[in-house]
Amino acid sequence: MQMRFMMRSFRRGWVGRCPACGDGKLFGRYLKVDPVCGCCNHDNGRYPADDAPPYFTILLVGHLVIAPMLAFPFIWEWPAGLVLAITLPTLLAATLVLLPRVKGAVIAFQYAVACDPDRGQELP
Ligand SMILES: [Zn+2]
């Protein structure tokens, strides 16, 4: 598999664009995948993301937000209610921002594997 092809598809999916053409929108709503790209008619509905996006989102938020947050002294020194009032909305926002991006990347990864140009399969 060509790494350039994979990274291009991954970038397109991460920003919510069709992994095949990069112009059409991947999502019709927040997490609802448009089954067919409006620009290139690629069948984006055939890539089931299932539980992978929430799993990777939890992994990212846990490692990139929660773990570094524990290094700040206010987490341990401030009253628990105040810490929760500050951190929970932050975690919620990070999760809601990352989830569609991760889902787009997962779908784009599936597209890149299914359309591997090295194997002579479907090209974008
Ligand atoms: Zn497209």
PDB file of C-alpha atoms and ligand atoms in Angstrom:
ATOM      1  CA  MET A   1       0.000   0.000   0.000  1.00  0.00           C
ATOM      2  CA  GLN A   2       1.293   3.400  -0.887  1.00  0.00           C
ATOM      3  CA  MET A   3       1.831   5.466   2.230  1.00  0.00           C
ATOM      4  CA  ARG A   4       1.054   8.667   0.342  1.00  0.00           C
ATOM      5  CA  PHE A   5      -2.279   7.284  -0.792  1.00  0.00           C
ATOM      6  CA  MET A   6      -3.064   6.175   2.763  1.00  0.00           C
ATOM      7  CA  MET A   7      -2.124   9.547   4.290  1.00  0.00           C
ATOM      8  CA  ARG A   8      -4.097  11.485   1.704  1.00  0.00           C
ATOM      9  CA  SER A   9      -7.186   9.387   2.399  1.00  0.00           C
ATOM     10  CA  PHE A  10      -6.612   9.702   6.140  1.00  0.00           C
ATOM     11  CA  ARG A  11      -6.368  13.513   5.936  1.00  0.00           C
ATOM     12  CA  ARG A  12      -9.521  13.710   3.875  1.00  0.00           C
ATOM     13  CA  GLY A  13     -11.427  11.558   6.339  1.00  0.00           C
ATOM     14  CA  TRP A  14     -10.058  13.484   9.337  1.00  0.00           C
ATOM     15  CA  VAL A  15     -11.495  16.757   8.010  1.00  0.00           C
ATOM     16  CA  GLY A  16     -14.821  15.125   7.125  1.00  0.00           C
ATOM     17  CA  ARG A  17     -14.327  14.920   3.383  1.00  0.00           C
ATOM     18  CA  CYS A  18     -14.930  12.003   1.073  1.00  0.00           C
ATOM     19  CA  PRO A  19     -11.772   9.838   1.170  1.00  0.00           C
ATOM     20  CA  ALA A  20     -12.073   9.121  -2.555  1.00  0.00           C
ATOM     21  CA  CYS A  21     -12.303  12.635  -4.023  1.00  0.00           C
ATOM     22  CA  GLY A  22     -11.668  14.984  -1.079  1.00  0.00           C
ATOM     23  CA  ASP A  23     -14.363  17.377  -2.253  1.00  0.00           C
ATOM     24  CA  GLY A  24     -17.630  15.822  -1.129  1.00  0.00           C
ATOM     25  CA  LYS A  25     -18.756  15.843   2.479  1.00  0.00           C
ATOM     26  CA  LEU A  26     -18.402  12.542   4.328  1.00  0.00           C
ATOM     27  CA  PHE A  27     -21.057  13.321   6.938  1.00  0.00           C
ATOM     28  CA  GLY A  28     -24.598  14.512   6.340  1.00  0.00           C
ATOM     29  CA  ARG A  29     -25.049  15.255  10.022  1.00  0.00           C
ATOM     30  CA  TYR A  30     -22.783  15.105  13.056  1.00  0.00           C
ATOM     31  CA  LEU A  31     -21.883  11.394  12.793  1.00  0.00           C
ATOM     32  CA  LYS A  32     -24.234  10.260  10.025  1.00  0.00           C
ATOM     33  CA  VAL A  33     -22.242   9.177   6.992  1.00  0.00           C
ATOM     34  CA  ASP A  34     -23.664  10.197   3.633  1.00  0.00           C
ATOM     35  CA  PRO A  35     -23.982   6.810   1.913  1.00  0.00           C
ATOM     36  CA  VAL A  36     -22.985   8.233  -1.472  1.00  0.00           C
ATOM     37  CA  CYS A  37     -20.587  11.112  -2.087  1.00  0.00           C
ATOM     38  CA  GLY A  38     -22.337  14.080  -3.668  1.00  0.00           C
ATOM     39  CA  CYS A  39     -19.317  14.852  -5.865  1.00  0.00           C
ATOM     40  CA  CYS A  40     -17.877  11.541  -7.072  1.00  0.00           C
ATOM     41  CA  ASN A  41     -20.729   9.134  -6.239  1.00  0.00           C
ATOM     42  CA  HIS A  42     -18.360   6.921  -4.256  1.00  0.00           C
ATOM     43  CA  ASP A  43     -20.182   4.495  -1.969  1.00  0.00           C
ATOM     44  CA  ASN A  44     -18.972   5.711   1.430  1.00  0.00           C
ATOM     45  CA  GLY A  45     -21.743   3.795   3.177  1.00  0.00           C
ATOM     46  CA  ARG A  46     -19.960   0.488   2.655  1.00  0.00           C
ATOM     47  CA  TYR A  47     -17.307   1.202   5.273  1.00  0.00           C
ATOM     48  CA  PRO A  48     -18.738   0.269   8.679  1.00  0.00           C
ATOM     49  CA  ALA A  49     -16.886   2.134  11.408  1.00  0.00           C
ATOM     50  CA  ASP A  50     -18.839   0.401  14.201  1.00  0.00           C
ATOM     51  CA  ASP A  51     -17.196   0.814  17.627  1.00  0.00           C
ATOM     52  CA  ALA A  52     -13.742   1.842  16.446  1.00  0.00           C
ATOM     53  CA  PRO A  53     -14.292   5.643  16.512  1.00  0.00           C
ATOM     54  CA  PRO A  54     -15.517   5.780  20.139  1.00  0.00           C
ATOM     55  CA  TYR A  55     -12.737   3.410  21.170  1.00  0.00           C
ATOM     56  CA  PHE A  56      -9.998   5.501  19.550  1.00  0.00           C
ATOM     57  CA  THR A  57     -11.593   8.739  20.774  1.00  0.00           C
ATOM     58  CA  ILE A  58     -11.584   7.486  24.362  1.00  0.00           C
ATOM     59  CA  LEU A  59      -7.991   6.370  23.876  1.00  0.00           C
ATOM     60  CA  LEU A  60      -6.968   9.803  22.548  1.00  0.00           C
ATOM     61  CA  VAL A  61      -8.848  11.832  25.153  1.00  0.00           C
ATOM     62  CA  GLY A  62      -7.551   9.617  27.939  1.00  0.00           C
ATOM     63  CA  HIS A  63      -3.944   9.888  26.858  1.00  0.00           C
ATOM     64  CA  LEU A  64      -3.850  13.420  25.483  1.00  0.00           C
ATOM     65  CA  VAL A  65      -6.151  15.228  27.900  1.00  0.00           C
ATOM     66  CA  ILE A  66      -6.781  13.306  31.108  1.00  0.00           C
ATOM     67  CA  ALA A  67      -3.255  11.998  31.723  1.00  0.00           C
ATOM     68  CA  PRO A  68      -1.544  15.407  31.254  1.00  0.00           C
ATOM     69  CA  MET A  69      -4.294  17.034  33.302  1.00  0.00           C
ATOM     70  CA  LEU A  70      -3.246  14.960  36.293  1.00  0.00           C
ATOM     71  CA  ALA A  71       0.120  16.734  36.276  1.00  0.00           C
ATOM     72  CA  PHE A  72      -1.495  20.058  37.196  1.00  0.00           C
ATOM     73  CA  PRO A  73      -1.579  20.636  40.979  1.00  0.00           C
ATOM     74  CA  PHE A  74      -5.034  22.214  40.923  1.00  0.00           C
ATOM     75  CA  ILE A  75      -6.518  18.793  40.139  1.00  0.00           C
ATOM     76  CA  TRP A  76      -5.369  17.548  43.529  1.00  0.00           C
ATOM     77  CA  GLU A  77      -5.654  20.759  45.555  1.00  0.00           C
ATOM     78  CA  TRP A  78      -8.933  22.412  44.538  1.00  0.00           C
ATOM     79  CA  PRO A  79     -12.315  21.229  45.801  1.00  0.00           C
ATOM     80  CA  ALA A  80     -13.585  18.216  43.832  1.00  0.00           C
ATOM     81  CA  GLY A  81     -16.751  20.008  42.730  1.00  0.00           C
ATOM     82  CA  LEU A  82     -14.782  22.855  41.212  1.00  0.00           C
ATOM     83  CA  VAL A  83     -12.357  20.507  39.475  1.00  0.00           C
ATOM     84  CA  LEU A  84     -15.251  18.524  38.009  1.00  0.00           C
ATOM     85  CA  ALA A  85     -17.004  21.720  36.911  1.00  0.00           C
ATOM     86  CA  ILE A  86     -13.902  22.715  34.960  1.00  0.00           C
ATOM     87  CA  THR A  87     -12.669  19.385  33.652  1.00  0.00           C
ATOM     88  CA  LEU A  88     -15.893  17.635  32.652  1.00  0.00           C
ATOM     89  CA  PRO A  89     -16.957  20.273  30.094  1.00  0.00           C
ATOM     90  CA  THR A  90     -13.401  20.260  28.749  1.00  0.00           C
ATOM     91  CA  LEU A  91     -13.443  16.499  28.362  1.00  0.00           C
ATOM     92  CA  LEU A  92     -16.907  16.594  26.804  1.00  0.00           C
ATOM     93  CA  ALA A  93     -15.831  19.233  24.308  1.00  0.00           C
ATOM     94  CA  ALA A  94     -12.664  17.333  23.416  1.00  0.00           C
ATOM     95  CA  THR A  95     -14.652  14.144  22.915  1.00  0.00           C
ATOM     96  CA  LEU A  96     -17.307  15.802  20.764  1.00  0.00           C
ATOM     97  CA  VAL A  97     -14.688  17.527  18.620  1.00  0.00           C
ATOM     98  CA  LEU A  98     -12.570  14.410  18.148  1.00  0.00           C
ATOM     99  CA  LEU A  99     -15.308  11.832  17.553  1.00  0.00           C
ATOM    100  CA  PRO A 100     -16.328  12.833  13.990  1.00  0.00           C
ATOM    101  CA  ARG A 101     -12.695  13.343  13.020  1.00  0.00           C
ATOM    102  CA  VAL A 102     -11.727   9.917  14.272  1.00  0.00           C
ATOM    103  CA  LYS A 103     -14.755   8.364  12.579  1.00  0.00           C
ATOM    104  CA  GLY A 104     -13.773  10.035   9.315  1.00  0.00           C
ATOM    105  CA  ALA A 105     -10.230   8.739   9.703  1.00  0.00           C
ATOM    106  CA  VAL A 106     -11.454   5.192  10.390  1.00  0.00           C
ATOM    107  CA  ILE A 107     -13.666   5.268   7.297  1.00  0.00           C
ATOM    108  CA  ALA A 108     -10.809   6.710   5.259  1.00  0.00           C
ATOM    109  CA  PHE A 109      -8.498   3.952   6.496  1.00  0.00           C
ATOM    110  CA  GLN A 110     -11.026   1.339   5.392  1.00  0.00           C
ATOM    111  CA  TYR A 111     -11.300   3.087   2.037  1.00  0.00           C
ATOM    112  CA  ALA A 112      -7.521   3.133   1.626  1.00  0.00           C
ATOM    113  CA  VAL A 113      -7.239  -0.564   2.419  1.00  0.00           C
ATOM    114  CA  ALA A 114     -10.136  -1.495   0.126  1.00  0.00           C
ATOM    115  CA  CYS A 115      -8.868   0.681  -2.726  1.00  0.00           C
ATOM    116  CA  ASP A 116      -5.188  -0.121  -2.500  1.00  0.00           C
ATOM    117  CA  PRO A 117      -3.654   0.978  -5.812  1.00  0.00           C
ATOM    118  CA  ASP A 118      -0.748  -1.472  -5.324  1.00  0.00           C
ATOM    119  CA  ARG A 119      -3.152  -4.370  -5.608  1.00  0.00           C
ATOM    120  CA  GLY A 120      -4.797  -2.913  -8.696  1.00  0.00           C
ATOM    121  CA  GLN A 121      -8.037  -2.333  -6.906  1.00  0.00           C
ATOM    122  CA  GLU A 122     -10.442   0.523  -7.260  1.00  0.00           C
ATOM    123  CA  LEU A 123      -8.759   3.909  -7.586  1.00  0.00           C
ATOM    124  CA  PRO A 124     -10.295   7.152  -6.365  1.00  0.00           C
TER     125      PRO A 124
HETATM  126 ZN    ZN B   1     -16.254  11.825  -3.255  1.00  0.00          ZN
END
